mmCIF file of C-alpha atoms and ligand atoms in Angstrom:
data_model
loop_
_atom_site.group_PDB
_atom_site.id
_atom_site.type_symbol
_atom_site.label_atom_id
_atom_site.label_comp_id
_atom_site.label_asym_id
_atom_site.label_seq_id
_atom_site.Cartn_x
_atom_site.Cartn_y
_atom_site.Cartn_z
ATOM 1 C CA UNK A 1 64.541 24.638 135.071
ATOM 2 C CA UNK A 2 65.354 28.316 135.042
ATOM 3 C CA UNK A 3 64.299 30.084 131.828
ATOM 4 C CA UNK A 4 65.650 33.445 130.706
ATOM 5 C CA UNK A 5 63.757 35.439 128.069
ATOM 6 C CA UNK A 6 65.096 38.529 126.279
ATOM 7 C CA UNK A 7 62.457 41.197 125.683
ATOM 8 C CA UNK A 8 63.110 44.265 123.564
ATOM 9 C CA UNK A 9 61.137 47.513 123.613
ATOM 10 C CA UNK A 10 60.337 48.533 120.053
ATOM 11 C CA UNK A 11 58.000 50.895 118.202
ATOM 12 C CA UNK A 12 54.538 49.290 118.358
ATOM 13 C CA UNK A 13 53.780 47.230 115.259
ATOM 14 C CA UNK A 14 50.618 49.273 114.572
ATOM 15 C CA UNK A 15 52.481 52.576 114.378
ATOM 16 C CA UNK A 16 53.169 54.043 110.938
ATOM 17 C CA UNK A 17 56.944 54.444 110.949
ATOM 18 C CA UNK A 18 58.285 57.945 110.225
ATOM 19 C CA UNK A 19 61.888 58.605 109.272
ATOM 20 C CA UNK A 20 63.569 61.501 111.134
ATOM 21 C CA UNK A 21 64.014 64.670 109.059
ATOM 22 C CA UNK A 22 67.829 64.380 109.249
ATOM 23 C CA UNK A 23 67.639 60.730 108.020
ATOM 24 C CA UNK A 24 69.644 59.422 110.989
ATOM 25 C CA UNK A 25 66.978 56.936 112.022
ATOM 26 C CA UNK A 26 63.336 56.334 112.796
ATOM 27 C CA UNK A 27 61.285 58.787 114.889
ATOM 28 C CA UNK A 28 60.673 57.370 118.376
ATOM 29 C CA UNK A 29 59.690 60.562 120.219
ATOM 30 C CA UNK A 30 55.992 60.497 121.243
ATOM 31 C CA UNK A 31 55.522 57.165 119.523
ATOM 32 C CA UNK A 32 53.760 54.181 121.140
ATOM 33 C CA UNK A 33 56.322 51.575 122.197
ATOM 34 C CA UNK A 34 55.594 47.910 122.995
ATOM 35 C CA UNK A 35 57.308 44.598 123.574
ATOM 36 C CA UNK A 36 58.740 43.105 120.372
ATOM 37 C CA UNK A 37 55.979 40.672 119.224
ATOM 38 C CA UNK A 38 58.412 37.720 118.930
ATOM 39 C CA UNK A 39 59.498 38.344 122.528
ATOM 40 C CA UNK A 40 55.863 38.254 123.711
ATOM 41 C CA UNK A 41 55.791 34.799 122.145
ATOM 42 C CA UNK A 42 58.996 33.977 124.079
ATOM 43 C CA UNK A 43 57.452 35.028 127.403
ATOM 44 C CA UNK A 44 54.245 33.144 126.615
ATOM 45 C CA UNK A 45 56.220 29.967 125.890
ATOM 46 C CA UNK A 46 58.152 30.292 129.148
ATOM 47 C CA UNK A 47 54.925 30.862 131.110
ATOM 48 C CA UNK A 48 53.355 27.781 129.493
ATOM 49 C CA UNK A 49 56.444 25.768 130.508
ATOM 50 C CA UNK A 50 56.025 27.030 134.065
ATOM 51 C CA UNK A 51 52.335 26.135 134.065
ATOM 52 C CA UNK A 52 53.283 22.607 132.953
ATOM 53 C CA UNK A 53 55.804 22.395 135.796
ATOM 54 C CA UNK A 54 58.813 22.279 133.450
ATOM 55 C CA UNK A 55 60.096 25.794 134.202
ATOM 56 C CA UNK A 56 60.775 26.803 137.785
ATOM 57 C CA UNK A 57 61.600 30.481 137.352
ATOM 58 C CA UNK A 58 61.300 32.960 134.464
ATOM 59 C CA UNK A 59 63.659 35.925 134.221
ATOM 60 C CA UNK A 60 62.825 38.684 131.715
ATOM 61 C CA UNK A 61 65.807 40.719 130.534
ATOM 62 C CA UNK A 62 65.647 43.975 128.625
ATOM 63 C CA UNK A 63 68.340 46.417 127.594
ATOM 64 C CA UNK A 64 67.947 50.055 126.770
ATOM 65 C CA UNK A 65 66.812 53.375 128.260
ATOM 66 C CA UNK A 66 64.577 53.794 131.323
ATOM 67 C CA UNK A 67 61.451 52.977 129.261
ATOM 68 C CA UNK A 68 62.615 49.346 128.913
ATOM 69 C CA UNK A 69 61.340 48.888 132.483
ATOM 70 C CA UNK A 70 57.773 49.098 131.140
ATOM 71 C CA UNK A 71 58.490 46.207 128.799
ATOM 72 C CA UNK A 72 59.852 44.166 131.696
ATOM 73 C CA UNK A 73 56.704 45.018 133.703
ATOM 74 C CA UNK A 74 54.586 43.695 130.828
ATOM 75 C CA UNK A 75 56.606 40.466 130.907
ATOM 76 C CA UNK A 76 56.097 40.246 134.683
ATOM 77 C CA UNK A 77 52.356 40.816 134.236
ATOM 78 C CA UNK A 78 52.258 37.972 131.688
ATOM 79 C CA UNK A 79 53.852 35.627 134.243
ATOM 80 C CA UNK A 80 57.635 36.188 134.439
ATOM 81 C CA UNK A 81 58.961 36.092 138.026
ATOM 82 C CA UNK A 82 61.597 38.817 138.011
ATOM 83 C CA UNK A 83 63.329 41.211 135.673
ATOM 84 C CA UNK A 84 66.820 42.414 134.849
ATOM 85 C CA UNK A 85 67.197 45.786 133.177
ATOM 86 C CA UNK A 86 70.516 46.731 131.610
ATOM 87 C CA UNK A 87 70.177 50.487 131.680
ATOM 88 C CA UNK A 88 71.855 52.376 128.844
ATOM 89 C CA UNK A 89 70.988 55.201 126.484
ATOM 90 C CA UNK A 90 73.641 53.999 124.032
ATOM 91 C CA UNK A 91 72.618 52.421 120.714
ATOM 92 C CA UNK A 92 72.764 48.648 121.211
ATOM 93 C CA UNK A 93 73.566 46.464 118.230
ATOM 94 C CA UNK A 94 73.033 42.663 118.230
ATOM 95 C CA UNK A 95 76.646 41.785 119.174
ATOM 96 C CA UNK A 96 76.520 44.106 122.205
ATOM 97 C CA UNK A 97 73.145 42.641 123.269
ATOM 98 C CA UNK A 98 74.519 39.102 122.856
ATOM 99 C CA UNK A 99 77.600 39.929 124.963
ATOM 100 C CA UNK A 100 75.485 41.546 127.695
ATOM 101 C CA UNK A 101 73.105 38.580 127.703
ATOM 102 C CA UNK A 102 76.070 36.186 127.944
ATOM 103 C CA UNK A 103 77.381 38.040 131.010
ATOM 104 C CA UNK A 104 73.947 37.745 132.676
ATOM 105 C CA UNK A 105 73.595 34.088 131.666
ATOM 106 C CA UNK A 106 77.046 33.256 133.112
ATOM 107 C CA UNK A 107 75.740 34.600 136.425
ATOM 108 C CA UNK A 108 72.149 33.303 136.363
ATOM 109 C CA UNK A 109 72.866 29.913 134.738
ATOM 110 C CA UNK A 110 69.469 29.303 133.088
ATOM 111 C CA UNK A 111 68.927 25.972 131.262
ATOM 112 C CA UNK A 112 66.902 27.565 128.508
ATOM 113 C CA UNK A 113 67.274 31.000 126.921
ATOM 114 C CA UNK A 114 64.507 32.275 124.649
ATOM 115 C CA UNK A 115 64.803 35.236 122.265
ATOM 116 C CA UNK A 116 62.647 36.464 119.433
ATOM 117 C CA UNK A 117 63.783 35.425 115.953
ATOM 118 C CA UNK A 118 64.057 39.120 115.146
ATOM 119 C CA UNK A 119 63.342 42.538 116.537
ATOM 120 C CA UNK A 120 60.807 44.322 114.346
ATOM 121 C CA UNK A 121 62.723 47.614 114.517
ATOM 122 C CA UNK A 122 66.153 46.608 113.199
ATOM 123 C CA UNK A 123 65.042 43.272 111.609
ATOM 124 C CA UNK A 124 68.558 41.980 112.291
ATOM 125 C CA UNK A 125 67.789 38.325 113.136
ATOM 126 C CA UNK A 126 71.265 38.007 114.655
ATOM 127 C CA UNK A 127 71.201 38.226 118.442
ATOM 128 C CA UNK A 128 70.097 34.649 119.238
ATOM 129 C CA UNK A 129 72.629 33.135 116.858
ATOM 130 C CA UNK A 130 75.464 35.351 118.145
ATOM 131 C CA UNK A 131 74.545 34.527 121.744
ATOM 132 C CA UNK A 132 74.563 30.759 121.091
ATOM 133 C CA UNK A 133 78.000 31.104 119.456
ATOM 134 C CA UNK A 134 79.408 33.168 122.359
ATOM 135 C CA UNK A 135 78.068 30.653 124.883
ATOM 136 C CA UNK A 136 79.070 27.611 122.808
ATOM 137 C CA UNK A 137 75.481 26.323 123.264
ATOM 138 C CA UNK A 138 73.209 24.588 120.735
ATOM 139 C CA UNK A 139 70.584 26.778 119.066
ATOM 140 C CA UNK A 140 67.088 26.114 117.759
ATOM 141 C CA UNK A 141 66.088 29.111 115.679
ATOM 142 C CA UNK A 142 62.628 29.973 114.227
ATOM 143 C CA UNK A 143 60.921 27.592 116.644
ATOM 144 C CA UNK A 144 57.269 26.745 116.015
ATOM 145 C CA UNK A 145 57.179 23.996 118.690
ATOM 146 C CA UNK A 146 59.369 23.436 121.743
ATOM 147 C CA UNK A 147 59.270 20.326 123.920
ATOM 148 C CA UNK A 148 61.903 20.308 126.639
ATOM 149 C CA UNK A 149 62.777 17.303 128.794
ATOM 150 C CA UNK A 150 65.273 17.256 131.679
ATOM 151 C CA UNK A 151 68.362 17.221 129.437
ATOM 152 C CA UNK A 152 67.142 18.077 125.951
ATOM 153 C CA UNK A 153 64.703 20.215 124.017
ATOM 154 C CA UNK A 154 62.983 19.081 120.841
ATOM 155 C CA UNK A 155 62.491 22.072 118.584
ATOM 156 C CA UNK A 156 60.432 22.171 115.402
ATOM 157 C CA UNK A 157 61.839 24.868 113.123
ATOM 158 C CA UNK A 158 60.140 26.717 110.309
ATOM 159 C CA UNK A 159 62.463 26.449 107.310
ATOM 160 C CA UNK A 160 61.858 27.372 103.670
ATOM 161 C CA UNK A 161 60.975 23.850 102.588
ATOM 162 C CA UNK A 162 58.662 23.067 105.537
ATOM 163 C CA UNK A 163 59.329 21.960 109.098
ATOM 164 C CA UNK A 164 62.557 20.585 110.526
ATOM 165 C CA UNK A 165 62.710 18.937 113.973
ATOM 166 C CA UNK A 166 65.979 19.015 115.908
ATOM 167 C CA UNK A 167 66.968 17.828 119.354
ATOM 168 C CA UNK A 168 69.180 20.160 121.389
ATOM 169 C CA UNK A 169 71.176 19.284 124.455
ATOM 170 C CA UNK A 170 70.407 21.711 127.285
ATOM 171 C CA UNK A 171 71.413 24.386 128.077
ATOM 172 C CA UNK A 172 70.360 25.858 124.751
ATOM 173 C CA UNK A 173 69.211 29.019 122.990
ATOM 174 C CA UNK A 174 65.859 29.101 121.218
ATOM 175 C CA UNK A 175 64.448 31.835 119.004
ATOM 176 C CA UNK A 176 60.705 32.080 118.502
ATOM 177 C CA UNK A 177 58.754 32.146 115.258
ATOM 178 C CA UNK A 178 55.246 33.520 114.825
ATOM 179 C CA UNK A 179 53.369 30.235 115.035
ATOM 180 C CA UNK A 180 54.908 29.001 118.316
ATOM 181 C CA UNK A 181 51.920 30.248 120.328
ATOM 182 C CA UNK A 182 49.443 33.078 120.769
ATOM 183 C CA UNK A 183 50.533 35.316 123.652
ATOM 184 C CA UNK A 184 48.008 36.036 126.395
ATOM 185 C CA UNK A 185 46.842 39.470 127.481
ATOM 186 C CA UNK A 186 47.881 40.332 131.018
ATOM 187 C CA UNK A 187 44.867 40.443 133.337
ATOM 188 C CA UNK A 188 44.323 43.459 135.614
ATOM 189 C CA UNK A 189 45.107 41.510 138.825
ATOM 190 C CA UNK A 190 48.333 40.244 137.234
ATOM 191 C CA UNK A 191 49.284 43.787 136.155
ATOM 192 C CA UNK A 192 48.823 44.858 139.786
ATOM 193 C CA UNK A 193 50.831 41.869 141.075
ATOM 194 C CA UNK A 194 53.624 42.628 138.585
ATOM 195 C CA UNK A 195 54.219 45.988 140.264
ATOM 196 C CA UNK A 196 55.568 44.144 143.292
ATOM 197 C CA UNK A 197 57.873 41.794 141.386
ATOM 198 C CA UNK A 198 61.578 42.729 141.536
ATOM 199 C CA UNK A 199 63.530 44.331 138.689
ATOM 200 C CA UNK A 200 67.287 44.526 139.096
ATOM 201 C CA UNK A 201 68.987 47.386 137.254
ATOM 202 C CA UNK A 202 72.572 47.019 136.014
ATOM 203 C CA UNK A 203 74.911 49.170 133.915
ATOM 204 C CA UNK A 204 76.749 47.590 130.952
ATOM 205 C CA UNK A 205 80.185 48.238 132.542
ATOM 206 C CA UNK A 206 79.133 46.345 135.678
ATOM 207 C CA UNK A 207 78.811 43.356 133.327
ATOM 208 C CA UNK A 208 82.263 44.013 131.882
ATOM 209 C CA UNK A 209 80.901 44.708 128.400
ATOM 210 C CA UNK A 210 81.674 47.645 126.130
ATOM 211 C CA UNK A 211 78.442 48.065 124.119
ATOM 212 C CA UNK A 212 79.928 50.537 121.604
ATOM 213 C CA UNK A 213 78.398 50.024 118.109
ATOM 214 C CA UNK A 214 80.557 48.371 115.433
ATOM 215 C CA UNK A 215 78.457 49.594 112.527
ATOM 216 C CA UNK A 216 77.632 53.151 111.519
ATOM 217 C CA UNK A 217 74.233 53.913 110.003
ATOM 218 C CA UNK A 218 74.887 56.154 107.016
ATOM 219 C CA UNK A 219 71.264 57.104 106.360
ATOM 220 C CA UNK A 220 67.722 55.855 106.742
ATOM 221 C CA UNK A 221 65.216 56.539 103.978
ATOM 222 C CA UNK A 222 61.524 55.883 103.352
ATOM 223 C CA UNK A 223 60.946 53.221 100.683
ATOM 224 C CA UNK A 224 60.179 54.815 97.292
ATOM 225 C CA UNK A 225 56.472 55.459 96.685
ATOM 226 C CA UNK A 226 54.937 52.727 94.570
ATOM 227 C CA UNK A 227 53.943 53.932 91.076
ATOM 228 C CA UNK A 228 50.399 53.198 89.989
ATOM 229 C CA UNK A 229 49.980 50.259 87.602
ATOM 230 C CA UNK A 230 48.700 50.181 84.020
ATOM 231 C CA UNK A 231 46.091 47.960 82.412
ATOM 232 C CA UNK A 232 47.299 45.928 79.460
ATOM 233 C CA UNK A 233 45.048 45.138 76.448
ATOM 234 C CA UNK A 234 46.036 41.503 76.045
ATOM 235 C CA UNK A 235 48.853 38.992 76.520
ATOM 236 C CA UNK A 236 50.758 40.303 73.488
ATOM 237 C CA UNK A 237 50.680 43.797 74.978
ATOM 238 C CA UNK A 238 51.798 42.403 78.372
ATOM 239 C CA UNK A 239 54.744 40.527 76.872
ATOM 240 C CA UNK A 240 55.712 43.590 74.842
ATOM 241 C CA UNK A 241 55.707 45.791 77.955
ATOM 242 C CA UNK A 242 57.673 43.250 80.009
ATOM 243 C CA UNK A 243 60.240 43.001 77.197
ATOM 244 C CA UNK A 244 60.590 46.574 76.042
ATOM 245 C CA UNK A 245 59.528 48.751 78.989
ATOM 246 C CA UNK A 246 60.280 46.804 82.154
ATOM 247 C CA UNK A 247 63.066 44.873 80.347
ATOM 248 C CA UNK A 248 62.583 41.882 82.651
ATOM 249 C CA UNK A 249 62.218 39.176 79.988
HETATM 250 P P1 AMP B 1 67.636 41.113 116.463
HETATM 251 O O1 AMP B 1 68.810 40.196 116.303
HETATM 252 O O2 AMP B 1 68.031 42.547 116.719
HETATM 253 O O3 AMP B 1 66.645 40.997 115.311
HETATM 254 O O4 AMP B 1 66.851 40.679 117.795
HETATM 255 C C1 AMP B 1 66.489 39.338 118.056
HETATM 256 C C2 AMP B 1 66.054 39.164 119.490
HETATM 257 O O5 AMP B 1 67.124 39.546 120.386
HETATM 258 C C3 AMP B 1 64.877 40.004 119.957
HETATM 259 O O6 AMP B 1 63.637 39.431 119.580
HETATM 260 C C4 AMP B 1 65.084 39.992 121.477
HETATM 261 O O7 AMP B 1 64.644 38.759 122.028
HETATM 262 C C5 AMP B 1 66.606 40.062 121.594
HETATM 263 N N1 AMP B 1 67.039 41.468 121.755
HETATM 264 C C6 AMP B 1 67.572 42.286 120.825
HETATM 265 N N2 AMP B 1 67.830 43.518 121.339
HETATM 266 C C7 AMP B 1 67.426 43.472 122.633
HETATM 267 C C8 AMP B 1 67.404 44.411 123.722
HETATM 268 N N3 AMP B 1 67.837 45.669 123.566
HETATM 269 N N4 AMP B 1 66.916 43.997 124.917
HETATM 270 C C9 AMP B 1 66.462 42.729 125.085
HETATM 271 N N5 AMP B 1 66.464 41.809 124.114
HETATM 272 C C10 AMP B 1 66.927 42.159 122.906
#
């Protein structure tokens, strides 16, 4: 089966985030960028399915400025077969990404589409769900185990109360959770091989999608600095402070 994985380029998870001076967003100039960690898990899962003989071809799709190509190259070095880059400098919100992915999926007809449960930059946790709705396909979100057969996929989901196992009819959309797998590092020979793998570049209008944002960001602010704590003498003192100072009981 053909598997399509969405991979987003985001600020590396190790980078200390800085808010721009004009509060319009987060500073991305001269900042290390990497593949969204949940999308690395998505690629890893697809590669494992290919190694088992379940997946026949893996397509990595990324949307954004020229730099998104690097993220696709990383996916190719991990084992994806080819890439599709939707080139745009416009701000892409989840609905626009879902519509663009749908247009690609209508053309490519994969049986399984894997996204991260959330992108660590916007923390939206929306794209996979919106995509499944637009396609009219079943969805298995927050997957910690995926077992596809010819016509179905059994997905174990991480929910608040524990684990839930659902069976989806293929084609379906799956979003990855942290414990699905541990992504591999790309080996040097595979990084070299990835340079020769094809990446198709498309513009959003060629897909018939207007990616214009529907939401306006009013301002982005650093979280308030945490105040230092105080030591209480005893339980009576603690209860008094909770009641009269913090006013929480
Ligand atoms: P979000 O709904 O923004 O939290 O993103 C959830 C998932 O959607 C990500 O983990 C990616 O798999 C996918 N996604 C979001 N934005 C993009 C993008 N610009 N390019 C490729 N995939 C994306």
